[in-house]
Amino acid sequence: MQKRGKKTATAGRDEKREQKIFQALAAAPRRAILRHLAASSLTAGEIASHFTMAKPSISQHLAILEGAGLVSREKRGQFVHYALAHKVLEPCLAGFLQDVGMTRHATPAPPEDEKPAGTRARGAARSASTEKATPAEPEADAGPAEKPAPAQMSMF
């Protein structure tokens, strides 16, 4: 009987951890931060340079990612370097795919050119409100320039 209680407690902790991970992944700015950290570790200032939002907002997003275990930080001199925690993210996502009956060998998503109309424009507009556009990426279907809405954080 004792083993079952411990097993249930462990399962509950794993479920709580997964819940924190998916809550952290729910916000587009946090997913964008993870994309930047996938290439290499960065300081908070380097991460902030990719976004138009305020630095305290970036720090708040980093704290949520760190709380979920998706990001690790290391103090190097006067700077704190953030890095993607692959050992946490990969098993969580692989476990989720297995739970829903999908494997890594599932059919890949269609390329950008083959996505239904409107999907690409919505994604581009959403990322433009949180990330700075890079001059090397001209948008093919860019309409008249609109003033972007202020970035909103919905983490609570």
PDB file of C-alpha atoms in Angstrom:
ATOM      1  CA  MET A   1       0.000   0.000   0.000  1.00  0.00           C
ATOM      2  CA  GLN A   2       2.793   2.417   0.844  1.00  0.00           C
ATOM      3  CA  LYS A   3       4.342   2.034  -2.604  1.00  0.00           C
ATOM      4  CA  ARG A   4       1.114   3.029  -4.316  1.00  0.00           C
ATOM      5  CA  GLY A   5       0.913   6.198  -2.257  1.00  0.00           C
ATOM      6  CA  LYS A   6       4.457   7.138  -3.197  1.00  0.00           C
ATOM      7  CA  LYS A   7       3.855   6.273  -6.831  1.00  0.00           C
ATOM      8  CA  THR A   8       0.754   8.454  -6.911  1.00  0.00           C
ATOM      9  CA  ALA A   9       2.631  11.327  -5.290  1.00  0.00           C
ATOM     10  CA  THR A  10       5.393  11.027  -7.895  1.00  0.00           C
ATOM     11  CA  ALA A  11       2.831  10.898 -10.701  1.00  0.00           C
ATOM     12  CA  GLY A  12       1.157  13.988  -9.217  1.00  0.00           C
ATOM     13  CA  ARG A  13       4.476  15.847  -9.150  1.00  0.00           C
ATOM     14  CA  ASP A  14       5.158  14.883 -12.770  1.00  0.00           C
ATOM     15  CA  GLU A  15       1.714  16.076 -13.782  1.00  0.00           C
ATOM     16  CA  LYS A  16       2.214  19.360 -11.919  1.00  0.00           C
ATOM     17  CA  ARG A  17       5.573  19.813 -13.615  1.00  0.00           C
ATOM     18  CA  GLU A  18       4.046  19.151 -17.039  1.00  0.00           C
ATOM     19  CA  GLN A  19       1.265  21.610 -16.223  1.00  0.00           C
ATOM     20  CA  LYS A  20       3.868  24.295 -15.418  1.00  0.00           C
ATOM     21  CA  ILE A  21       5.746  23.519 -18.639  1.00  0.00           C
ATOM     22  CA  PHE A  22       2.660  23.797 -20.832  1.00  0.00           C
ATOM     23  CA  GLN A  23       1.558  26.979 -19.058  1.00  0.00           C
ATOM     24  CA  ALA A  24       4.988  28.445 -19.769  1.00  0.00           C
ATOM     25  CA  LEU A  25       4.743  27.394 -23.409  1.00  0.00           C
ATOM     26  CA  ALA A  26       1.289  28.969 -23.754  1.00  0.00           C
ATOM     27  CA  ALA A  27       2.633  32.511 -24.275  1.00  0.00           C
ATOM     28  CA  ALA A  28       4.084  33.436 -27.664  1.00  0.00           C
ATOM     29  CA  PRO A  29       6.876  35.636 -26.219  1.00  0.00           C
ATOM     30  CA  ARG A  30       8.106  32.748 -24.074  1.00  0.00           C
ATOM     31  CA  ARG A  31       8.129  30.395 -27.053  1.00  0.00           C
ATOM     32  CA  ALA A  32      10.103  33.025 -28.977  1.00  0.00           C
ATOM     33  CA  ILE A  33      12.601  33.276 -26.111  1.00  0.00           C
ATOM     34  CA  LEU A  34      13.053  29.491 -26.234  1.00  0.00           C
ATOM     35  CA  ARG A  35      13.676  29.686 -29.998  1.00  0.00           C
ATOM     36  CA  HIS A  36      16.437  32.231 -29.396  1.00  0.00           C
ATOM     37  CA  LEU A  37      17.936  30.146 -26.599  1.00  0.00           C
ATOM     38  CA  ALA A  38      17.905  27.009 -28.770  1.00  0.00           C
ATOM     39  CA  ALA A  39      20.835  28.446 -30.734  1.00  0.00           C
ATOM     40  CA  SER A  40      23.001  29.433 -27.761  1.00  0.00           C
ATOM     41  CA  SER A  41      22.900  30.787 -24.236  1.00  0.00           C
ATOM     42  CA  LEU A  42      22.146  34.499 -23.998  1.00  0.00           C
ATOM     43  CA  THR A  43      22.065  37.207 -21.355  1.00  0.00           C
ATOM     44  CA  ALA A  44      18.782  38.907 -20.497  1.00  0.00           C
ATOM     45  CA  GLY A  45      19.922  42.003 -22.398  1.00  0.00           C
ATOM     46  CA  GLU A  46      20.730  39.955 -25.493  1.00  0.00           C
ATOM     47  CA  ILE A  47      17.318  38.310 -25.308  1.00  0.00           C
ATOM     48  CA  ALA A  48      15.622  41.694 -24.830  1.00  0.00           C
ATOM     49  CA  SER A  49      17.334  43.035 -27.951  1.00  0.00           C
ATOM     50  CA  HIS A  50      15.175  40.664 -30.025  1.00  0.00           C
ATOM     51  CA  PHE A  51      11.921  42.108 -28.671  1.00  0.00           C
ATOM     52  CA  THR A  52      10.112  45.432 -28.542  1.00  0.00           C
ATOM     53  CA  MET A  53       8.727  44.853 -25.029  1.00  0.00           C
ATOM     54  CA  ALA A  54      10.212  46.320 -21.855  1.00  0.00           C
ATOM     55  CA  LYS A  55      13.114  44.562 -20.125  1.00  0.00           C
ATOM     56  CA  PRO A  56      11.119  43.930 -16.924  1.00  0.00           C
ATOM     57  CA  SER A  57       8.594  42.026 -19.050  1.00  0.00           C
ATOM     58  CA  ILE A  58      11.404  39.915 -20.500  1.00  0.00           C
ATOM     59  CA  SER A  59      12.645  39.226 -16.959  1.00  0.00           C
ATOM     60  CA  GLN A  60       9.138  38.154 -15.926  1.00  0.00           C
ATOM     61  CA  HIS A  61       8.942  35.746 -18.884  1.00  0.00           C
ATOM     62  CA  LEU A  62      12.391  34.361 -18.056  1.00  0.00           C
ATOM     63  CA  ALA A  63      11.339  33.802 -14.431  1.00  0.00           C
ATOM     64  CA  ILE A  64       8.299  31.817 -15.580  1.00  0.00           C
ATOM     65  CA  LEU A  65      10.416  29.736 -17.974  1.00  0.00           C
ATOM     66  CA  GLU A  66      12.943  29.116 -15.208  1.00  0.00           C
ATOM     67  CA  GLY A  67      10.198  28.181 -12.754  1.00  0.00           C
ATOM     68  CA  ALA A  68       8.924  25.593 -15.221  1.00  0.00           C
ATOM     69  CA  GLY A  69      12.438  24.205 -15.597  1.00  0.00           C
ATOM     70  CA  LEU A  70      12.669  25.100 -19.284  1.00  0.00           C
ATOM     71  CA  VAL A  71      15.517  27.555 -18.813  1.00  0.00           C
ATOM     72  CA  SER A  72      18.614  27.371 -16.673  1.00  0.00           C
ATOM     73  CA  ARG A  73      20.731  30.316 -15.658  1.00  0.00           C
ATOM     74  CA  GLU A  74      24.395  30.648 -14.841  1.00  0.00           C
ATOM     75  CA  LYS A  75      26.130  33.655 -13.356  1.00  0.00           C
ATOM     76  CA  ARG A  76      29.280  34.550 -15.296  1.00  0.00           C
ATOM     77  CA  GLY A  77      30.982  37.591 -13.826  1.00  0.00           C
ATOM     78  CA  GLN A  78      28.413  40.370 -13.718  1.00  0.00           C
ATOM     79  CA  PHE A  79      26.126  38.737 -16.311  1.00  0.00           C
ATOM     80  CA  VAL A  80      23.543  35.991 -15.997  1.00  0.00           C
ATOM     81  CA  HIS A  81      23.433  33.686 -19.002  1.00  0.00           C
ATOM     82  CA  TYR A  82      20.218  31.824 -19.777  1.00  0.00           C
ATOM     83  CA  ALA A  83      20.174  28.502 -21.646  1.00  0.00           C
ATOM     84  CA  LEU A  84      17.463  26.170 -22.901  1.00  0.00           C
ATOM     85  CA  ALA A  85      17.030  23.081 -20.694  1.00  0.00           C
ATOM     86  CA  HIS A  86      16.795  20.419 -23.417  1.00  0.00           C
ATOM     87  CA  LYS A  87      16.694  17.607 -20.836  1.00  0.00           C
ATOM     88  CA  VAL A  88      13.383  18.938 -19.508  1.00  0.00           C
ATOM     89  CA  LEU A  89      11.643  20.094 -22.685  1.00  0.00           C
ATOM     90  CA  GLU A  90      12.313  17.119 -24.960  1.00  0.00           C
ATOM     91  CA  PRO A  91      10.998  14.350 -22.639  1.00  0.00           C
ATOM     92  CA  CYS A  92       7.913  16.402 -21.773  1.00  0.00           C
ATOM     93  CA  LEU A  93       6.986  17.013 -25.397  1.00  0.00           C
ATOM     94  CA  ALA A  94       7.842  13.430 -26.416  1.00  0.00           C
ATOM     95  CA  GLY A  95       5.669  12.114 -23.570  1.00  0.00           C
ATOM     96  CA  PHE A  96       2.801  14.353 -24.635  1.00  0.00           C
ATOM     97  CA  LEU A  97       3.050  13.170 -28.242  1.00  0.00           C
ATOM     98  CA  GLN A  98       3.040   9.582 -27.021  1.00  0.00           C
ATOM     99  CA  ASP A  99      -0.013  10.275 -24.809  1.00  0.00           C
ATOM    100  CA  VAL A 100      -2.006  11.578 -27.777  1.00  0.00           C
ATOM    101  CA  GLY A 101      -0.948   8.681 -29.993  1.00  0.00           C
ATOM    102  CA  MET A 102       1.590  10.506 -32.116  1.00  0.00           C
ATOM    103  CA  THR A 103       5.199   9.539 -32.591  1.00  0.00           C
ATOM    104  CA  ARG A 104       8.244  11.396 -33.832  1.00  0.00           C
ATOM    105  CA  HIS A 105       7.683   9.775 -37.228  1.00  0.00           C
ATOM    106  CA  ALA A 106       4.354  11.524 -37.713  1.00  0.00           C
ATOM    107  CA  THR A 107       3.664  13.523 -40.843  1.00  0.00           C
ATOM    108  CA  PRO A 108       5.493  16.867 -40.650  1.00  0.00           C
ATOM    109  CA  ALA A 109       3.605  20.141 -40.840  1.00  0.00           C
ATOM    110  CA  PRO A 110       3.257  21.548 -44.356  1.00  0.00           C
ATOM    111  CA  PRO A 111       5.765  24.217 -45.408  1.00  0.00           C
ATOM    112  CA  GLU A 112       4.784  27.890 -45.071  1.00  0.00           C
ATOM    113  CA  ASP A 113       3.840  28.082 -48.765  1.00  0.00           C
ATOM    114  CA  GLU A 114       1.319  25.233 -48.448  1.00  0.00           C
ATOM    115  CA  LYS A 115      -0.462  26.404 -45.290  1.00  0.00           C
ATOM    116  CA  PRO A 116      -4.073  27.561 -45.684  1.00  0.00           C
ATOM    117  CA  ALA A 117      -4.573  31.213 -46.543  1.00  0.00           C
ATOM    118  CA  GLY A 118      -4.745  33.450 -43.491  1.00  0.00           C
ATOM    119  CA  THR A 119      -2.641  31.173 -41.274  1.00  0.00           C
ATOM    120  CA  ARG A 120       0.608  32.745 -42.381  1.00  0.00           C
ATOM    121  CA  ALA A 121      -0.647  36.315 -42.082  1.00  0.00           C
ATOM    122  CA  ARG A 122      -1.991  35.757 -38.565  1.00  0.00           C
ATOM    123  CA  GLY A 123       1.284  34.188 -37.425  1.00  0.00           C
ATOM    124  CA  ALA A 124       3.299  37.002 -38.968  1.00  0.00           C
ATOM    125  CA  ALA A 125       1.149  39.667 -37.321  1.00  0.00           C
ATOM    126  CA  ARG A 126       1.365  37.932 -33.948  1.00  0.00           C
ATOM    127  CA  SER A 127       5.147  37.573 -34.020  1.00  0.00           C
ATOM    128  CA  ALA A 128       5.573  41.146 -35.253  1.00  0.00           C
ATOM    129  CA  SER A 129       3.881  42.461 -32.133  1.00  0.00           C
ATOM    130  CA  THR A 130       6.352  40.725 -29.827  1.00  0.00           C
ATOM    131  CA  GLU A 131       9.564  40.400 -31.814  1.00  0.00           C
ATOM    132  CA  LYS A 132      11.471  42.982 -33.783  1.00  0.00           C
ATOM    133  CA  ALA A 133      11.377  42.344 -37.506  1.00  0.00           C
ATOM    134  CA  THR A 134      14.742  41.666 -39.050  1.00  0.00           C
ATOM    135  CA  PRO A 135      15.592  43.565 -42.242  1.00  0.00           C
ATOM    136  CA  ALA A 136      16.813  40.346 -43.899  1.00  0.00           C
ATOM    137  CA  GLU A 137      13.264  38.932 -43.865  1.00  0.00           C
ATOM    138  CA  PRO A 138      11.019  40.997 -46.161  1.00  0.00           C
ATOM    139  CA  GLU A 139       7.391  39.932 -45.881  1.00  0.00           C
ATOM    140  CA  ALA A 140       5.954  38.986 -49.245  1.00  0.00           C
ATOM    141  CA  ASP A 141       2.331  39.688 -48.358  1.00  0.00           C
ATOM    142  CA  ALA A 142       2.892  42.744 -46.167  1.00  0.00           C
ATOM    143  CA  GLY A 143       0.006  45.163 -46.417  1.00  0.00           C
ATOM    144  CA  PRO A 144      -0.060  48.766 -45.250  1.00  0.00           C
ATOM    145  CA  ALA A 145       1.985  49.248 -42.104  1.00  0.00           C
ATOM    146  CA  GLU A 146      -0.206  49.360 -39.010  1.00  0.00           C
ATOM    147  CA  LYS A 147       0.818  50.517 -35.580  1.00  0.00           C
ATOM    148  CA  PRO A 148       1.345  47.326 -33.524  1.00  0.00           C
ATOM    149  CA  ALA A 149      -0.736  46.837 -30.413  1.00  0.00           C
ATOM    150  CA  PRO A 150       1.182  46.987 -27.137  1.00  0.00           C
ATOM    151  CA  ALA A 151       2.450  43.597 -26.021  1.00  0.00           C
ATOM    152  CA  GLN A 152       0.190  41.965 -23.502  1.00  0.00           C
ATOM    153  CA  MET A 153       1.268  39.447 -20.923  1.00  0.00           C
ATOM    154  CA  SER A 154      -1.210  36.865 -19.754  1.00  0.00           C
ATOM    155  CA  MET A 155       0.825  34.817 -17.374  1.00  0.00           C
ATOM    156  CA  PHE A 156      -1.430  34.914 -14.332  1.00  0.00           C
TER     157      PHE A 156
END
